[in-house]
Amino acid sequence: PRQNFQREVKKEMSLFQELDPQVRCLKMRERSLQKNARVGTMLEALRKLGCDPGPLDAFIQCASKQSHDGMAMTGGFESAPGTPRVVMIQEHLPDQSVFDRTLVHELIHAYDQCRAKVDWRNQRHIACSEIRASNLSGECEFLQEFNRGRLGFLKQQQTCVRRRAALSVTLQGVPDNEARQTVDSVYSRCYNDTAPFPQYHNRPAIQDLYSPSSLMTFGPFSSYSSSKS
């Protein structure tokens, strides 16, 4: 019976992979909005801050890589005056778990944008939000690092968060060494800022870098995440 179940699961996954990328992405979006607790927490937190995202099919969009210059990332938070959105790159989202982690990552950026007047051209601000997104999305949990071939038991989560946050800063055209130094300069405060997850929350240290705001503001920055590094 167990072998039959495993065969059925593999068959279902294979059929799912054969779907058109947009259809697959839309199905994963629907399931994530219905089932994923972290996604639900993030959306509710945005609403409580006065940043209701409105219709979720407009706020969270599936898009082709061609429409975003062939980008190799899994998703991004795009800021534009009055019309923020999360973009999920449908060709680079092979399964539900990758979709969910990417969506939470980008919602962390949306949350930071909502609660603070973030200057997305400021390396320290970018680094802080990337630290939080890498820490809280689940992308640095042990199994994810194991699947990447990065084995470590001592401070594995912290090491992963530092690496991935620095990588995101380099995507803004910042040299590697400078990106790592920027991440190090804000790491402790931002790693310990786990809002809006109260079960992990220590203190809102991100406010040391950002000026608080109850309104969502938008700058020229677009933050993109990758599941490969």
mmCIF file of C-alpha atoms in Angstrom:
data_model
loop_
_atom_site.group_PDB
_atom_site.id
_atom_site.type_symbol
_atom_site.label_atom_id
_atom_site.label_comp_id
_atom_site.label_asym_id
_atom_site.label_seq_id
_atom_site.Cartn_x
_atom_site.Cartn_y
_atom_site.Cartn_z
ATOM 1 C CA PRO A 1 0.000 0.000 0.000
ATOM 2 C CA ARG A 2 2.811 2.416 0.821
ATOM 3 C CA GLN A 3 4.511 1.798 -2.516
ATOM 4 C CA ASN A 4 1.220 2.327 -4.339
ATOM 5 C CA PHE A 5 0.729 5.618 -2.513
ATOM 6 C CA GLN A 6 4.234 6.771 -3.421
ATOM 7 C CA ARG A 7 3.617 5.864 -7.060
ATOM 8 C CA GLU A 8 0.397 7.866 -7.078
ATOM 9 C CA VAL A 9 2.130 10.861 -5.538
ATOM 10 C CA LYS A 10 4.909 10.736 -8.137
ATOM 11 C CA LYS A 11 2.348 10.390 -10.920
ATOM 12 C CA GLU A 12 0.387 13.379 -9.639
ATOM 13 C CA MET A 13 3.559 15.458 -9.343
ATOM 14 C CA SER A 14 4.603 14.508 -12.858
ATOM 15 C CA LEU A 15 1.230 15.535 -14.267
ATOM 16 C CA PHE A 16 1.442 18.807 -12.310
ATOM 17 C CA GLN A 17 4.856 19.556 -13.777
ATOM 18 C CA GLU A 18 3.479 19.052 -17.279
ATOM 19 C CA LEU A 19 0.924 21.824 -16.844
ATOM 20 C CA ASP A 20 1.388 25.113 -18.648
ATOM 21 C CA PRO A 21 3.626 27.265 -16.377
ATOM 22 C CA GLN A 22 0.971 29.947 -15.958
ATOM 23 C CA VAL A 23 -1.736 27.426 -15.111
ATOM 24 C CA ARG A 24 0.604 25.762 -12.616
ATOM 25 C CA CYS A 25 1.504 29.110 -11.055
ATOM 26 C CA LEU A 26 -2.129 30.134 -10.683
ATOM 27 C CA LYS A 27 -2.994 26.820 -9.055
ATOM 28 C CA MET A 28 -0.112 27.222 -6.599
ATOM 29 C CA ARG A 29 -1.194 30.786 -5.831
ATOM 30 C CA GLU A 30 -4.687 29.575 -5.032
ATOM 31 C CA ARG A 31 -3.424 26.817 -2.766
ATOM 32 C CA SER A 32 -0.952 29.115 -1.026
ATOM 33 C CA LEU A 33 -3.637 31.681 -0.267
ATOM 34 C CA GLN A 34 -5.949 28.972 1.047
ATOM 35 C CA LYS A 35 -3.541 26.764 2.954
ATOM 36 C CA ASN A 36 -0.288 28.489 3.896
ATOM 37 C CA ALA A 37 -0.309 29.899 7.428
ATOM 38 C CA ARG A 38 2.675 32.197 6.926
ATOM 39 C CA VAL A 39 1.093 33.737 3.850
ATOM 40 C CA GLY A 40 -2.129 34.276 5.767
ATOM 41 C CA THR A 41 -0.240 35.906 8.631
ATOM 42 C CA MET A 42 1.570 38.275 6.279
ATOM 43 C CA LEU A 43 -1.577 39.374 4.465
ATOM 44 C CA GLU A 44 -3.442 39.945 7.717
ATOM 45 C CA ALA A 45 -0.497 41.919 9.085
ATOM 46 C CA LEU A 46 -0.564 44.192 6.027
ATOM 47 C CA ARG A 47 -4.258 44.838 6.547
ATOM 48 C CA LYS A 48 -3.777 45.621 10.238
ATOM 49 C CA LEU A 49 -1.146 48.210 9.334
ATOM 50 C CA GLY A 50 -3.614 49.919 7.011
ATOM 51 C CA CYS A 51 -2.092 48.518 3.818
ATOM 52 C CA ASP A 52 -4.905 46.386 2.472
ATOM 53 C CA PRO A 53 -3.482 44.780 -0.688
ATOM 54 C CA GLY A 54 -6.916 44.722 -2.309
ATOM 55 C CA PRO A 55 -7.815 41.985 -4.805
ATOM 56 C CA LEU A 56 -5.151 39.327 -4.370
ATOM 57 C CA ASP A 57 -5.185 38.276 -8.007
ATOM 58 C CA ALA A 58 -3.930 41.783 -8.807
ATOM 59 C CA PHE A 59 -1.541 42.078 -5.857
ATOM 60 C CA ILE A 60 0.055 38.651 -6.390
ATOM 61 C CA GLN A 61 0.614 38.082 -10.100
ATOM 62 C CA CYS A 62 2.024 35.204 -12.105
ATOM 63 C CA ALA A 63 4.258 36.508 -14.878
ATOM 64 C CA SER A 64 6.527 35.059 -17.529
ATOM 65 C CA LYS A 65 10.280 35.559 -17.427
ATOM 66 C CA GLN A 66 10.055 37.134 -20.885
ATOM 67 C CA SER A 67 7.948 39.927 -19.439
ATOM 68 C CA HIS A 68 10.749 40.619 -16.950
ATOM 69 C CA ASP A 69 13.777 40.615 -19.256
ATOM 70 C CA GLY A 70 14.344 36.878 -18.946
ATOM 71 C CA MET A 71 15.099 37.148 -15.228
ATOM 72 C CA ALA A 72 16.282 33.997 -13.487
ATOM 73 C CA MET A 73 14.710 34.801 -10.110
ATOM 74 C CA THR A 74 11.660 33.138 -8.613
ATOM 75 C CA GLY A 75 9.807 36.305 -7.712
ATOM 76 C CA GLY A 76 9.945 39.932 -6.702
ATOM 77 C CA PHE A 77 8.229 42.776 -4.888
ATOM 78 C CA GLU A 78 7.688 45.665 -7.247
ATOM 79 C CA SER A 79 6.957 49.129 -5.937
ATOM 80 C CA ALA A 80 5.134 51.694 -7.998
ATOM 81 C CA PRO A 81 3.075 54.721 -6.919
ATOM 82 C CA GLY A 82 -0.192 53.358 -5.565
ATOM 83 C CA THR A 83 0.118 49.948 -7.228
ATOM 84 C CA PRO A 84 2.491 47.655 -5.335
ATOM 85 C CA ARG A 85 2.539 44.039 -6.397
ATOM 86 C CA VAL A 86 4.288 40.742 -5.884
ATOM 87 C CA VAL A 87 5.400 39.085 -9.108
ATOM 88 C CA MET A 88 5.898 35.318 -9.242
ATOM 89 C CA ILE A 89 8.002 34.164 -12.207
ATOM 90 C CA GLN A 90 6.014 31.156 -13.345
ATOM 91 C CA GLU A 91 8.779 29.277 -15.204
ATOM 92 C CA HIS A 92 10.978 29.227 -12.093
ATOM 93 C CA LEU A 93 8.469 27.875 -9.580
ATOM 94 C CA PRO A 94 8.629 24.084 -9.926
ATOM 95 C CA ASP A 95 6.545 23.148 -6.879
ATOM 96 C CA GLN A 96 4.343 24.439 -4.094
ATOM 97 C CA SER A 97 7.068 24.679 -1.462
ATOM 98 C CA VAL A 98 9.245 26.943 -3.639
ATOM 99 C CA PHE A 99 6.198 29.053 -4.467
ATOM 100 C CA ASP A 100 5.248 29.421 -0.797
ATOM 101 C CA ARG A 101 8.725 30.395 0.377
ATOM 102 C CA THR A 102 9.116 32.892 -2.446
ATOM 103 C CA LEU A 103 5.735 34.453 -1.740
ATOM 104 C CA VAL A 104 6.443 34.850 1.979
ATOM 105 C CA HIS A 105 9.855 36.354 1.160
ATOM 106 C CA GLU A 106 8.268 39.006 -1.058
ATOM 107 C CA LEU A 107 5.463 39.684 1.414
ATOM 108 C CA ILE A 108 8.093 40.477 4.041
ATOM 109 C CA HIS A 109 9.364 43.217 1.717
ATOM 110 C CA ALA A 110 5.812 44.483 1.263
ATOM 111 C CA TYR A 111 5.339 44.501 5.032
ATOM 112 C CA ASP A 112 8.573 46.422 5.596
ATOM 113 C CA GLN A 113 7.517 48.893 2.925
ATOM 114 C CA CYS A 114 4.176 49.337 4.649
ATOM 115 C CA ARG A 115 5.375 49.909 8.211
ATOM 116 C CA ALA A 116 8.375 52.088 7.401
ATOM 117 C CA LYS A 117 9.528 54.764 5.022
ATOM 118 C CA VAL A 118 12.081 52.504 3.404
ATOM 119 C CA ASP A 119 14.621 54.052 1.080
ATOM 120 C CA TRP A 120 15.114 51.219 -1.386
ATOM 121 C CA ARG A 121 18.190 52.966 -2.769
ATOM 122 C CA ASN A 122 19.887 52.702 0.639
ATOM 123 C CA GLN A 123 22.067 49.583 0.922
ATOM 124 C CA ARG A 124 21.471 49.261 4.670
ATOM 125 C CA HIS A 125 17.706 49.391 4.236
ATOM 126 C CA ILE A 126 17.819 46.793 1.468
ATOM 127 C CA ALA A 127 20.120 44.566 3.531
ATOM 128 C CA CYS A 128 17.839 44.758 6.559
ATOM 129 C CA SER A 129 14.733 43.743 4.653
ATOM 130 C CA GLU A 130 16.623 40.953 2.865
ATOM 131 C CA ILE A 131 17.890 39.606 6.190
ATOM 132 C CA ARG A 132 14.352 39.516 7.525
ATOM 133 C CA ALA A 133 12.950 37.958 4.341
ATOM 134 C CA SER A 134 15.591 35.219 4.257
ATOM 135 C CA ASN A 135 15.133 34.529 7.955
ATOM 136 C CA LEU A 136 11.330 34.421 8.072
ATOM 137 C CA SER A 137 10.379 32.854 4.733
ATOM 138 C CA GLY A 138 11.639 29.346 5.520
ATOM 139 C CA GLU A 139 14.271 29.434 2.763
ATOM 140 C CA CYS A 140 17.099 28.989 5.270
ATOM 141 C CA GLU A 141 15.664 26.092 7.219
ATOM 142 C CA PHE A 142 17.884 23.039 7.552
ATOM 143 C CA LEU A 143 16.227 20.937 4.838
ATOM 144 C CA GLN A 144 16.540 23.740 2.295
ATOM 145 C CA GLU A 145 20.255 24.120 2.957
ATOM 146 C CA PHE A 146 20.688 20.348 2.871
ATOM 147 C CA ASN A 147 19.038 20.250 -0.563
ATOM 148 C CA ARG A 148 21.463 22.946 -1.731
ATOM 149 C CA GLY A 149 24.377 20.778 -0.601
ATOM 150 C CA ARG A 150 25.285 23.173 2.208
ATOM 151 C CA LEU A 151 25.679 21.151 5.368
ATOM 152 C CA GLY A 152 26.146 22.828 8.704
ATOM 153 C CA PHE A 153 24.874 22.367 12.211
ATOM 154 C CA LEU A 154 26.347 25.321 14.095
ATOM 155 C CA LYS A 155 24.495 28.531 13.272
ATOM 156 C CA GLN A 156 23.325 27.059 9.961
ATOM 157 C CA GLN A 157 20.298 29.385 9.808
ATOM 158 C CA GLN A 158 22.368 32.504 10.517
ATOM 159 C CA THR A 159 25.009 31.577 7.951
ATOM 160 C CA CYS A 160 22.377 31.018 5.282
ATOM 161 C CA VAL A 161 20.613 34.308 6.056
ATOM 162 C CA ARG A 162 23.876 36.259 5.816
ATOM 163 C CA ARG A 163 24.779 34.639 2.501
ATOM 164 C CA ARG A 164 21.415 35.081 0.839
ATOM 165 C CA ALA A 165 20.943 38.639 2.084
ATOM 166 C CA ALA A 166 24.371 39.622 0.769
ATOM 167 C CA LEU A 167 23.555 38.018 -2.587
ATOM 168 C CA SER A 168 20.373 40.078 -2.825
ATOM 169 C CA VAL A 169 22.314 43.260 -2.106
ATOM 170 C CA THR A 170 24.792 42.432 -4.892
ATOM 171 C CA LEU A 171 21.852 42.251 -7.311
ATOM 172 C CA GLN A 172 21.591 46.016 -6.832
ATOM 173 C CA GLY A 173 25.046 46.376 -8.398
ATOM 174 C CA VAL A 174 26.952 46.406 -5.104
ATOM 175 C CA PRO A 175 30.372 44.631 -5.054
ATOM 176 C CA ASP A 176 30.491 41.360 -3.106
ATOM 177 C CA ASN A 177 32.716 42.579 -0.262
ATOM 178 C CA GLU A 178 30.722 45.760 0.185
ATOM 179 C CA ALA A 179 27.463 43.791 0.218
ATOM 180 C CA ARG A 180 28.758 41.454 2.930
ATOM 181 C CA GLN A 181 29.972 44.400 5.013
ATOM 182 C CA THR A 182 26.605 46.111 4.691
ATOM 183 C CA VAL A 183 24.783 42.972 5.792
ATOM 184 C CA ASP A 184 27.147 42.557 8.747
ATOM 185 C CA SER A 185 26.569 46.165 9.830
ATOM 186 C CA VAL A 186 22.820 45.644 10.344
ATOM 187 C CA TYR A 187 22.650 41.889 10.834
ATOM 188 C CA SER A 188 22.031 41.543 14.570
ATOM 189 C CA ARG A 189 19.266 44.123 14.759
ATOM 190 C CA CYS A 190 17.472 42.928 11.638
ATOM 191 C CA TYR A 191 17.844 39.190 12.265
ATOM 192 C CA ASN A 192 16.182 39.655 15.662
ATOM 193 C CA ASP A 193 13.316 41.663 14.199
ATOM 194 C CA THR A 194 10.830 38.913 13.380
ATOM 195 C CA ALA A 195 7.606 40.909 13.064
ATOM 196 C CA PRO A 196 4.853 40.120 12.251
ATOM 197 C CA PHE A 197 5.409 36.622 13.651
ATOM 198 C CA PRO A 198 4.784 36.962 17.404
ATOM 199 C CA GLN A 199 5.910 33.430 18.173
ATOM 200 C CA TYR A 200 9.426 34.453 17.120
ATOM 201 C CA HIS A 201 9.251 38.163 17.842
ATOM 202 C CA ASN A 202 11.922 39.761 20.026
ATOM 203 C CA ARG A 203 11.729 43.489 19.327
ATOM 204 C CA PRO A 204 11.040 45.757 16.338
ATOM 205 C CA ALA A 205 14.717 46.484 15.726
ATOM 206 C CA ILE A 206 14.108 47.326 12.111
ATOM 207 C CA GLN A 207 12.846 50.686 13.344
ATOM 208 C CA ASP A 208 16.457 51.538 14.223
ATOM 209 C CA LEU A 209 17.016 51.868 10.492
ATOM 210 C CA TYR A 210 13.591 52.828 9.191
ATOM 211 C CA SER A 211 11.324 55.708 10.120
ATOM 212 C CA PRO A 212 7.918 54.302 11.118
ATOM 213 C CA SER A 213 4.957 54.999 8.919
ATOM 214 C CA SER A 214 1.366 53.829 8.902
ATOM 215 C CA LEU A 215 1.092 54.327 5.149
ATOM 216 C CA MET A 216 2.542 52.311 2.317
ATOM 217 C CA THR A 217 5.024 54.351 0.308
ATOM 218 C CA PHE A 218 6.713 53.376 -2.905
ATOM 219 C CA GLY A 219 10.102 54.035 -4.398
ATOM 220 C CA PRO A 220 11.952 52.921 -7.524
ATOM 221 C CA PHE A 221 13.179 49.653 -6.047
ATOM 222 C CA SER A 222 12.199 46.164 -7.085
ATOM 223 C CA SER A 223 13.367 43.307 -4.871
ATOM 224 C CA TYR A 224 13.822 39.872 -6.400
ATOM 225 C CA SER A 225 14.598 36.581 -4.760
ATOM 226 C CA SER A 226 16.182 33.368 -5.940
ATOM 227 C CA SER A 227 15.845 29.857 -4.566
ATOM 228 C CA LYS A 228 19.185 28.665 -5.926
ATOM 229 C CA SER A 229 21.823 30.274 -3.702
#
